[in-house]
CSV table of N, CA and C in Angstrom, one decimal:
chain,number,residue,atom,x,y,z
A,1,MET,N,20.9,-35.7,-74.5
A,1,MET,CA,21.1,-34.4,-75.0
A,1,MET,C,22.3,-34.5,-75.7
A,2,PRO,N,22.5,-33.6,-76.7
A,2,PRO,CA,23.6,-33.6,-77.7
A,2,PRO,C,24.9,-33.1,-76.9
A,3,ALA,N,25.8,-33.6,-77.1
A,3,ALA,CA,27.3,-33.4,-76.4
A,3,ALA,C,27.6,-31.9,-76.7
A,4,GLU,N,27.2,-31.4,-77.6
A,4,GLU,CA,27.7,-29.9,-78.1
A,4,GLU,C,26.8,-29.1,-76.9
A,5,THR,N,25.9,-29.3,-76.5
A,5,THR,CA,25.0,-28.5,-75.5
A,5,THR,C,25.4,-28.5,-74.0
A,6,VAL,N,26.3,-29.5,-73.6
A,6,VAL,CA,26.7,-29.8,-72.5
A,6,VAL,C,28.2,-28.9,-72.3
A,7,ASP,N,28.0,-28.2,-71.1
A,7,ASP,CA,28.9,-27.3,-70.6
A,7,ASP,C,29.3,-27.4,-69.0
A,8,GLU,N,30.1,-26.8,-68.6
A,8,GLU,CA,30.4,-26.9,-67.2
A,8,GLU,C,29.2,-26.8,-66.2
A,9,ASN,N,28.1,-25.9,-66.5
A,9,ASN,CA,27.1,-25.6,-65.8
A,9,ASN,C,25.9,-26.6,-66.1
A,10,THR,N,25.9,-27.4,-66.9
A,10,THR,CA,24.9,-28.4,-67.1
A,10,THR,C,24.9,-29.4,-65.9
A,11,GLY,N,23.7,-29.5,-65.5
A,11,GLY,CA,23.3,-30.4,-64.2
A,11,GLY,C,21.9,-30.3,-64.0
A,12,THR,N,21.5,-30.8,-62.6
A,12,THR,CA,20.2,-31.0,-62.3
A,12,THR,C,19.5,-29.6,-62.3
A,13,ALA,N,19.9,-28.5,-62.1
A,13,ALA,CA,19.5,-27.4,-62.1
A,13,ALA,C,19.1,-26.7,-63.5
A,14,THR,N,19.9,-27.3,-64.6
A,14,THR,CA,19.7,-26.7,-65.7
A,14,THR,C,19.2,-27.6,-67.0
A,15,ALA,N,19.3,-28.8,-66.7
A,15,ALA,CA,18.8,-29.8,-67.9
A,15,ALA,C,17.8,-30.7,-67.1
A,16,ALA,N,16.7,-30.6,-67.7
A,16,ALA,CA,15.5,-31.6,-67.3
A,16,ALA,C,15.9,-33.1,-67.8
A,17,GLU,N,16.7,-33.1,-68.4
A,17,GLU,CA,17.3,-34.7,-68.9
A,17,GLU,C,18.0,-35.3,-67.7
A,18,TRP,N,18.8,-34.5,-66.7
A,18,TRP,CA,19.5,-34.6,-65.8
A,18,TRP,C,18.6,-35.2,-64.5
A,19,SER,N,17.9,-36.2,-64.4
A,19,SER,CA,16.9,-36.8,-63.5
A,19,SER,C,17.6,-37.6,-62.4
A,20,SER,N,16.9,-37.9,-61.2
A,20,SER,CA,17.6,-38.4,-60.3
A,20,SER,C,18.4,-39.9,-60.8
A,21,LEU,N,17.4,-40.5,-61.7
A,21,LEU,CA,18.1,-41.9,-62.3
A,21,LEU,C,19.2,-41.6,-63.2
A,22,ARG,N,18.8,-40.8,-64.0
A,22,ARG,CA,20.1,-40.3,-64.8
A,22,ARG,C,21.4,-40.0,-64.1
A,23,HIS,N,21.3,-39.4,-62.8
A,23,HIS,CA,22.3,-38.8,-62.2
A,23,HIS,C,23.1,-40.0,-61.7
A,24,VAL,N,22.4,-41.1,-61.2
A,24,VAL,CA,23.1,-42.3,-60.8
A,24,VAL,C,23.8,-42.9,-61.7
A,25,GLN,N,23.1,-43.0,-63.1
A,25,GLN,CA,23.7,-43.6,-64.1
A,25,GLN,C,25.1,-42.9,-64.6
A,26,ILE,N,25.1,-41.6,-64.5
A,26,ILE,CA,26.4,-40.6,-64.9
A,26,ILE,C,27.4,-41.1,-63.8
A,27,ILE,N,26.9,-41.1,-62.5
A,27,ILE,CA,28.1,-41.4,-61.6
A,27,ILE,C,28.7,-42.9,-62.1
A,28,GLY,N,27.6,-43.8,-62.0
A,28,GLY,CA,28.3,-45.1,-62.4
A,28,GLY,C,29.2,-45.4,-63.7
A,29,THR,N,28.5,-44.4,-64.7
A,29,THR,CA,29.5,-44.6,-65.8
A,29,THR,C,30.9,-43.8,-65.6
A,30,VAL,N,30.8,-42.7,-64.9
A,30,VAL,CA,32.1,-41.9,-64.7
A,30,VAL,C,33.2,-42.9,-63.7
A,31,GLU,N,32.5,-43.6,-62.7
A,31,GLU,CA,33.3,-44.5,-61.9
A,31,GLU,C,34.1,-45.5,-62.5
A,32,ARG,N,33.1,-46.0,-63.3
A,32,ARG,CA,33.7,-47.2,-64.4
A,32,ARG,C,34.9,-46.6,-65.5
A,33,ALA,N,34.7,-45.6,-65.9
A,33,ALA,CA,35.5,-44.9,-66.9
A,33,ALA,C,36.7,-44.4,-66.4
A,34,TYR,N,36.9,-43.9,-65.3
A,34,TYR,CA,38.0,-43.1,-64.6
A,34,TYR,C,38.6,-44.3,-63.5
A,35,GLY,N,37.8,-45.7,-63.0
A,35,GLY,CA,38.3,-46.3,-62.2
A,35,GLY,C,38.4,-45.9,-60.7
A,36,VAL,N,37.3,-44.8,-60.3
A,36,VAL,CA,37.3,-44.4,-59.3
A,36,VAL,C,35.9,-44.9,-58.2
A,37,ARG,N,36.1,-44.7,-57.2
A,37,ARG,CA,34.8,-44.9,-56.5
A,37,ARG,C,34.4,-43.9,-55.6
A,38,LEU,N,33.3,-43.1,-55.9
A,38,LEU,CA,32.9,-42.0,-55.2
A,38,LEU,C,32.0,-42.1,-54.3
A,39,SER,N,32.2,-41.4,-53.0
A,39,SER,CA,31.4,-41.8,-51.8
A,39,SER,C,29.9,-41.0,-52.1
A,40,ALA,N,29.0,-41.6,-51.2
A,40,ALA,CA,27.7,-41.4,-51.6
A,40,ALA,C,27.7,-39.6,-51.2
A,41,ARG,N,28.5,-39.2,-50.4
A,41,ARG,CA,28.4,-37.6,-50.2
A,41,ARG,C,29.0,-36.9,-51.4
A,42,GLU,N,29.9,-37.4,-52.1
A,42,GLU,CA,30.9,-36.8,-53.2
A,42,GLU,C,29.8,-36.9,-54.5
A,43,ALA,N,29.2,-38.3,-54.5
A,43,ALA,CA,28.4,-38.4,-55.9
A,43,ALA,C,26.9,-37.6,-55.7
A,44,ARG,N,26.5,-37.0,-54.2
A,44,ARG,CA,25.4,-36.1,-54.2
A,44,ARG,C,25.7,-34.9,-54.6
A,45,ALA,N,27.0,-34.5,-54.2
A,45,ALA,CA,27.6,-33.1,-54.5
A,45,ALA,C,27.7,-32.7,-56.0
A,46,CYS,N,27.8,-33.9,-56.7
A,46,CYS,CA,28.4,-33.6,-58.0
A,46,CYS,C,26.8,-33.2,-59.1
A,47,ARG,N,26.4,-32.2,-58.7
A,47,ARG,CA,25.1,-31.8,-59.3
A,47,ARG,C,25.2,-31.1,-60.8
A,48,SER,N,26.6,-31.0,-61.2
A,48,SER,CA,26.8,-30.4,-62.6
A,48,SER,C,28.1,-30.9,-63.0
A,49,VAL,N,28.2,-30.9,-64.6
A,49,VAL,CA,29.4,-31.3,-64.8
A,49,VAL,C,30.5,-30.8,-64.3
A,50,GLY,N,30.5,-29.2,-64.1
A,50,GLY,CA,31.6,-28.7,-63.3
A,50,GLY,C,32.1,-29.3,-62.1
A,51,ALA,N,31.2,-29.6,-61.3
A,51,ALA,CA,31.1,-30.4,-59.9
A,51,ALA,C,31.8,-31.5,-59.9
A,52,LEU,N,31.4,-32.4,-60.9
A,52,LEU,CA,31.7,-33.8,-61.2
A,52,LEU,C,33.3,-33.7,-61.7
A,53,ARG,N,33.9,-32.7,-62.4
A,53,ARG,CA,34.8,-32.7,-62.9
A,53,ARG,C,36.0,-32.3,-61.6
A,54,ASP,N,35.5,-31.3,-60.7
A,54,ASP,CA,36.1,-30.8,-59.5
A,54,ASP,C,36.4,-32.0,-58.8
A,55,THR,N,35.4,-32.9,-58.6
A,55,THR,CA,35.6,-33.9,-57.7
A,55,THR,C,36.5,-34.9,-58.4
A,56,LEU,N,36.4,-35.2,-59.4
A,56,LEU,CA,37.4,-36.1,-60.2
A,56,LEU,C,38.9,-35.5,-60.0
A,57,ARG,N,39.1,-34.3,-60.0
A,57,ARG,CA,40.3,-33.7,-60.0
A,57,ARG,C,40.9,-33.7,-58.4
A,58,THR,N,40.2,-33.6,-57.6
A,58,THR,CA,40.7,-34.0,-56.3
A,58,THR,C,41.0,-35.3,-56.1
A,59,ARG,N,40.5,-36.3,-56.9
A,59,ARG,CA,40.9,-37.7,-56.8
A,59,ARG,C,42.0,-38.1,-57.6
A,60,GLY,N,42.6,-36.8,-58.4
A,60,GLY,CA,43.7,-37.3,-59.2
A,60,GLY,C,43.6,-37.5,-60.6
A,61,VAL,N,42.2,-37.4,-60.8
A,61,VAL,CA,42.0,-37.9,-62.3
A,61,VAL,C,42.0,-36.6,-63.0
A,62,ALA,N,42.7,-36.6,-64.4
A,62,ALA,CA,42.9,-35.6,-65.4
A,62,ALA,C,41.7,-35.6,-66.3
A,63,VAL,N,40.9,-34.5,-66.0
A,63,VAL,CA,39.6,-34.2,-67.1
A,63,VAL,C,39.7,-33.3,-67.7
């Protein structure tokens, strides 16, 4: 999906492109990019861009 259409609310409930497979890919990409490892619970809770950013902030990552 085009980057300009993504906002804090983009996620599993609002974007058909955000499938379960895509979710795993997103989490893996974010972990590599920011040098963090999310727990399974954290990864499951990141159901939107905003939730993912909030989780990264709790880990001390500036996003």
